[in-house]
Coordinates of C-alpha atoms and ligand atoms in Angstrom, one line a residue:
M1 CA 14.9 10.7 23.7
R2 CA 11.7 9.1 23.0
A3 CA 9.5 8.3 25.8
G4 CA 6.5 5.6 25.9
P5 CA 7.3 1.6 26.0
T6 CA 10.8 -0.1 25.7
V7 CA 9.5 -2.6 23.2
P8 CA 8.7 0.1 19.5
V9 CA 5.6 -1.2 18.2
T10 CA 5.9 0.0 14.7
V11 CA 3.1 -0.1 11.6
V12 CA 4.7 -0.9 8.3
T13 CA 1.9 -0.2 5.5
G14 CA 3.1 -2.7 2.0
G15 CA 4.8 -4.6 4.3
S16 CA 4.2 -7.5 1.8
R17 CA 7.0 -6.8 -0.7
G18 CA 9.7 -5.1 -1.4
I19 CA 11.0 -1.8 0.5
G20 CA 8.2 -2.5 3.1
A21 CA 8.9 -6.3 3.3
A22 CA 13.0 -5.8 3.4
T23 CA 11.8 -3.0 6.2
C24 CA 9.7 -5.4 8.7
L25 CA 13.1 -7.9 8.7
R26 CA 15.2 -5.0 9.7
L27 CA 13.3 -3.6 12.3
A28 CA 12.3 -7.5 13.4
A29 CA 15.9 -7.5 14.2
A30 CA 16.3 -4.1 15.6
G31 CA 13.7 -5.4 18.4
H32 CA 10.7 -4.0 17.2
R33 CA 6.9 -5.5 17.1
L34 CA 5.0 -4.9 13.5
A35 CA 1.7 -4.7 12.1
L36 CA 2.5 -5.6 8.7
G37 CA -0.6 -3.9 6.1
Y38 CA -1.0 -5.7 2.7
V39 CA -3.7 -4.9 0.3
S40 CA -4.0 -7.9 -1.9
D41 CA -0.7 -10.6 -1.5
S42 CA -1.9 -12.8 1.6
A43 CA 0.7 -15.8 1.4
A44 CA 3.5 -12.4 0.8
A45 CA 2.7 -11.2 3.7
E46 CA 2.2 -14.7 5.6
G47 CA 6.1 -15.4 4.4
V48 CA 7.3 -12.2 5.8
A49 CA 5.7 -12.6 9.0
A50 CA 7.5 -15.5 9.1
E51 CA 10.6 -14.4 8.5
V52 CA 9.9 -11.8 11.3
R53 CA 8.7 -14.1 14.1
A54 CA 11.8 -16.4 13.0
R55 CA 14.4 -13.4 14.1
G56 CA 11.8 -13.4 17.7
A57 CA 9.8 -10.7 17.0
A58 CA 5.5 -10.3 17.3
C59 CA 4.2 -9.6 14.2
V60 CA 0.4 -9.5 13.1
T61 CA -0.8 -9.3 9.5
V62 CA -3.5 -6.8 8.7
R63 CA -5.1 -6.5 5.0
V64 CA -5.9 -2.9 4.1
D65 CA -6.3 -0.7 1.6
T66 CA -4.9 2.6 2.8
S67 CA -6.7 5.2 1.0
E68 CA -9.7 3.9 3.1
E69 CA -10.0 5.3 6.7
A70 CA -12.1 1.9 8.5
D71 CA -8.7 0.0 7.1
V72 CA -6.6 2.7 8.7
D73 CA -8.3 2.6 12.0
R74 CA -8.5 -1.2 11.7
L75 CA -4.4 -1.6 10.8
F76 CA -3.8 0.7 13.9
D77 CA -6.7 -0.8 16.0
R78 CA -5.3 -4.4 15.5
A79 CA -1.7 -2.9 16.4
R80 CA -2.5 -1.4 19.4
A81 CA -5.0 -4.1 20.7
E82 CA -2.0 -6.9 19.6
L83 CA 1.0 -5.7 20.3
G84 CA 0.5 -2.3 22.5
A85 CA 0.9 1.1 21.8
V86 CA 2.2 2.4 18.7
T87 CA 5.5 3.9 18.6
G88 CA 6.2 3.7 14.7
L89 CA 5.0 4.3 11.5
V90 CA 6.5 3.4 8.1
N91 CA 4.1 4.9 5.6
N92 CA 5.4 2.9 2.6
A93 CA 2.4 1.6 0.8
G94 CA 2.7 2.7 -2.8
V95 CA 1.2 2.6 -6.7
T96 CA 2.7 4.2 -9.8
G97 CA 0.3 3.1 -12.2
P98 CA 1.2 2.6 -15.8
L99 CA 4.3 4.3 -17.8
G100 CA 3.9 6.9 -19.9
R101 CA 3.2 10.8 -20.3
L102 CA 0.9 12.8 -18.7
A103 CA -1.1 13.7 -21.7
D104 CA -1.9 9.9 -22.3
A105 CA -2.7 9.1 -18.5
R106 CA -6.5 7.9 -17.6
P107 CA -8.1 9.7 -15.1
E108 CA -9.2 6.6 -12.7
D109 CA -5.1 6.1 -12.5
L110 CA -4.5 9.5 -11.9
R111 CA -6.8 9.5 -8.6
R112 CA -5.6 5.9 -7.7
V113 CA -1.9 7.0 -7.3
L114 CA -3.2 10.2 -5.3
D115 CA -5.6 8.1 -3.1
V116 CA -3.0 5.6 -2.2
N117 CA 0.5 7.6 -2.2
L118 CA -1.4 10.8 -0.8
L119 CA -4.2 10.4 0.7
G120 CA -3.5 7.1 2.4
Y121 CA -0.2 8.5 4.1
L122 CA -2.0 11.2 5.2
L123 CA -4.8 8.8 6.8
C124 CA -2.0 7.0 8.1
C125 CA 0.1 10.1 9.5
R126 CA -3.2 11.2 11.0
R127 CA -3.8 8.0 12.9
A128 CA -0.3 7.8 14.1
A129 CA 0.0 11.1 15.1
R130 CA -3.1 10.9 17.5
D131 CA -2.0 7.5 18.8
M132 CA 1.4 8.8 19.4
A133 CA 0.2 12.2 21.5
A134 CA -1.0 10.0 23.1
S135 CA 1.0 7.9 24.5
G136 CA 4.1 9.8 24.5
G137 CA 5.8 10.2 21.8
G138 CA 6.8 8.3 18.7
A139 CA 8.3 8.6 15.2
I140 CA 7.2 8.2 11.5
V141 CA 9.3 7.7 8.3
N142 CA 7.1 8.4 5.1
V143 CA 8.7 6.4 2.3
S144 CA 8.7 9.3 -0.2
S145 CA 11.2 8.8 -3.8
A146 CA 13.8 11.0 -5.6
A147 CA 11.1 11.3 -8.2
A148 CA 9.5 13.9 -5.9
T149 CA 12.2 16.1 -7.2
L150 CA 13.5 14.6 -10.6
G151 CA 10.1 15.3 -11.6
A152 CA 10.1 11.8 -14.0
P153 CA 9.3 13.1 -17.0
G154 CA 7.6 11.1 -19.9
D155 CA 7.2 7.8 -17.1
Y156 CA 5.0 9.1 -14.2
V157 CA 5.1 12.8 -12.8
H158 CA 1.8 12.1 -11.4
Y159 CA 3.5 9.7 -9.1
A160 CA 6.6 12.6 -9.0
A161 CA 4.1 14.9 -7.7
S162 CA 2.8 12.5 -5.0
K163 CA 5.6 12.1 -3.6
A164 CA 6.3 15.9 -3.8
G165 CA 3.6 15.8 -1.6
T166 CA 4.8 13.4 0.5
D167 CA 7.6 15.4 1.1
A168 CA 5.8 18.5 2.1
L169 CA 3.4 16.7 4.7
T170 CA 6.9 15.6 6.1
V171 CA 8.3 18.7 6.8
G172 CA 4.7 20.4 7.6
L173 CA 4.2 17.7 9.8
S174 CA 7.7 17.7 11.7
K175 CA 7.0 20.7 13.0
E176 CA 2.9 20.3 13.8
L177 CA 4.2 17.4 16.0
G178 CA 7.7 18.0 17.3
A179 CA 6.2 19.8 20.8
D180 CA 4.0 16.1 21.2
G181 CA 7.6 14.3 21.3
I182 CA 6.8 12.8 17.5
R183 CA 9.5 13.0 15.1
V184 CA 8.4 12.9 11.4
N185 CA 11.1 11.8 8.5
A186 CA 11.3 10.8 5.0
V187 CA 13.6 8.3 3.0
A188 CA 13.4 9.0 -0.9
P189 CA 14.4 6.0 -2.2
G190 CA 16.0 6.0 -6.4
I191 CA 15.3 2.9 -8.8
I192 CA 15.3 0.3 -6.1
D193 CA 14.9 -3.5 -7.4
T194 CA 11.4 -4.6 -6.2
D195 CA 8.3 -6.2 -8.3
M196 CA 7.0 -2.3 -8.8
H197 CA 8.9 -2.0 -12.1
A198 CA 6.6 -4.9 -13.4
A199 CA 3.3 -3.7 -12.1
M200 CA 4.2 -0.4 -13.7
G201 CA 4.9 -2.4 -17.2
D202 CA 8.3 -2.8 -17.6
P203 CA 9.7 -5.5 -15.7
D204 CA 13.6 -4.6 -16.4
R205 CA 13.7 -1.3 -15.7
A206 CA 15.7 -1.7 -12.5
A207 CA 18.0 -4.1 -14.2
R208 CA 18.8 -1.6 -17.4
S209 CA 19.0 1.6 -14.7
G210 CA 23.1 1.0 -13.8
P211 CA 24.3 3.6 -16.4
G212 CA 22.4 6.3 -15.3
I213 CA 23.3 6.2 -11.5
P214 CA 26.5 7.8 -10.4
L215 CA 26.6 4.6 -8.1
G216 CA 26.1 2.4 -11.3
R217 CA 23.5 0.0 -9.8
P218 CA 20.1 0.1 -8.9
G219 CA 19.2 0.2 -5.1
Q220 CA 18.4 -3.2 -2.9
P221 CA 14.9 -3.2 -0.8
A222 CA 17.9 -3.5 2.6
E223 CA 19.6 -0.5 1.6
V224 CA 16.9 1.5 1.8
A225 CA 15.7 -0.4 4.9
A226 CA 18.7 0.7 7.2
A227 CA 18.2 4.4 6.4
V228 CA 14.2 3.7 7.7
A229 CA 15.3 2.0 10.6
W230 CA 18.3 4.5 11.6
L231 CA 15.4 7.3 11.1
L232 CA 13.1 5.6 13.6
S233 CA 15.8 4.4 16.3
D234 CA 16.5 6.8 19.2
E235 CA 20.3 7.3 17.2
A236 CA 18.2 9.6 15.3
S237 CA 16.7 11.8 18.0
Y238 CA 17.8 15.3 17.1
T239 CA 16.4 14.5 13.2
T240 CA 13.0 15.4 12.2
G241 CA 11.4 17.6 9.3
T242 CA 14.3 15.6 6.8
I243 CA 14.3 14.0 3.8
L244 CA 17.2 11.6 3.8
R245 CA 18.1 10.4 0.0
V246 CA 19.0 6.9 -0.8
A247 CA 19.1 7.1 -4.4
G248 CA 22.7 6.3 -5.5
G249 CA 23.6 9.7 -6.2
R250 CA 20.7 10.3 -8.4
Ligands
LIG301 P1 6.1 -3.1 -4.2 O1 7.4 -3.8 -4.4 O2 5.1 -2.8 -5.5 O3 5.6 -3.1 -3.2 C1 4.2 -2.4 -2.9 C2 3.4 -2.7 -1.9 O4 2.3 -1.8 -1.1 C3 3.1 -4.3 -1.6 O5 3.4 -4.7 0.0 C4 1.5 -4.0 -2.1 O6 0.6 -4.8 -1.2 C5 1.2 -2.9 -0.8 N1 0.1 -1.8 -1.3 C6 -0.2 -1.1 -2.6 N2 -1.2 -0.5 -3.0 C7 -1.7 -0.7 -1.2 C8 -2.7 -0.1 -0.8 N3 -3.3 0.6 -1.1 N4 -3.2 0.0 0.4 C9 -2.2 -1.2 0.8 N5 -1.2 -2.0 1.1 C10 -0.8 -1.6 -0.8 O7 6.4 -1.5 -4.3 P2 8.2 -1.0 -3.7 O8 9.2 -0.8 -5.0 O9 8.5 -1.7 -2.3 O10 7.9 0.2 -3.2 C11 7.6 1.1 -1.7 C12 7.1 2.4 -1.5 O11 8.6 2.8 -2.1 C13 6.2 3.1 -2.4 O12 5.9 4.1 -1.7 C14 7.1 3.6 -3.6 O13 6.7 4.8 -4.0 C15 8.7 3.9 -3.3 N6 9.4 3.7 -4.1 C16 10.0 2.7 -4.6 C17 11.1 3.1 -5.8 C18 11.6 2.2 -6.4 O14 12.2 1.8 -7.4 N7 10.8 0.4 -6.3 C19 11.6 3.8 -6.2 C20 11.2 4.9 -5.3 C21 10.5 5.0 -4.3 P3 0.3 -6.4 -1.6 O15 1.4 -7.1 -1.8 O16 -0.7 -7.1 -1.7 O17 0.0 -6.0 -3.1

């Protein structure tokens, strides 16, 4: 069992849209207080926060770039000050950069993907580890990707590499933090119907993906959120270091 406060307080990065937004709504229904991080879309963040509050859960929105140490500290400081000791982290904020072969990629795009997806996850995990160890435990869920094992050739092998790093981070940190009562797991979604595909330059990507997926369709954000919520919950109290694939069979 997790020690600490009765009401879970969870930081969700990238909570304004897609998988992060669905996760906020799911966690609100499960009684979490939420610190919702986003980087640019204030209107989307406030819209999700309003839905969270309508479910009876407290929610603070914090504009942060998770690749910046000071921003990450500000996110966790606000969560602790306004909601209480942080018991959960959903490390979700991620980017892919444009689709294409590595040979054609621009270094600035590669650097941004590694900064947000890997350094950002490390900074958030580091701060969560410090806070949760001090307050008696907690749970971290890192949002990885099926690309970590599929490799995403021709699309974004750099992104796949960043997500393979997420998996290694999850396994290693789970062993490092077990004695502190902190569980660390990951979910690895397949193709999920979110804005991410438009951001990478292919808005119809999810809609076209069905024939290549054993379940015959892309996933919905809520289907990933359900896995995240379970991994954070006390029902997963003996689960740590696992990477739960939510990819329709891919
Ligand atoms: P999305 O719809 O594009 O949303 C991305 C979210 O991350 C937004 O809330 C965005 O904030 C935030 N964000 C981006 N960069 C940030 C930064 N530097 N600092 C803080 N927040 C930042 O993405 P999604 O599809 O839900 O993806 C969420 C996670 O799932 C990512 O880690 C992604 O790699 C992973 N994933 C997605 C898929 C898929 O098919 N969609 C598949 C496998 C894994 P703003 O709203 O302010 O821009």
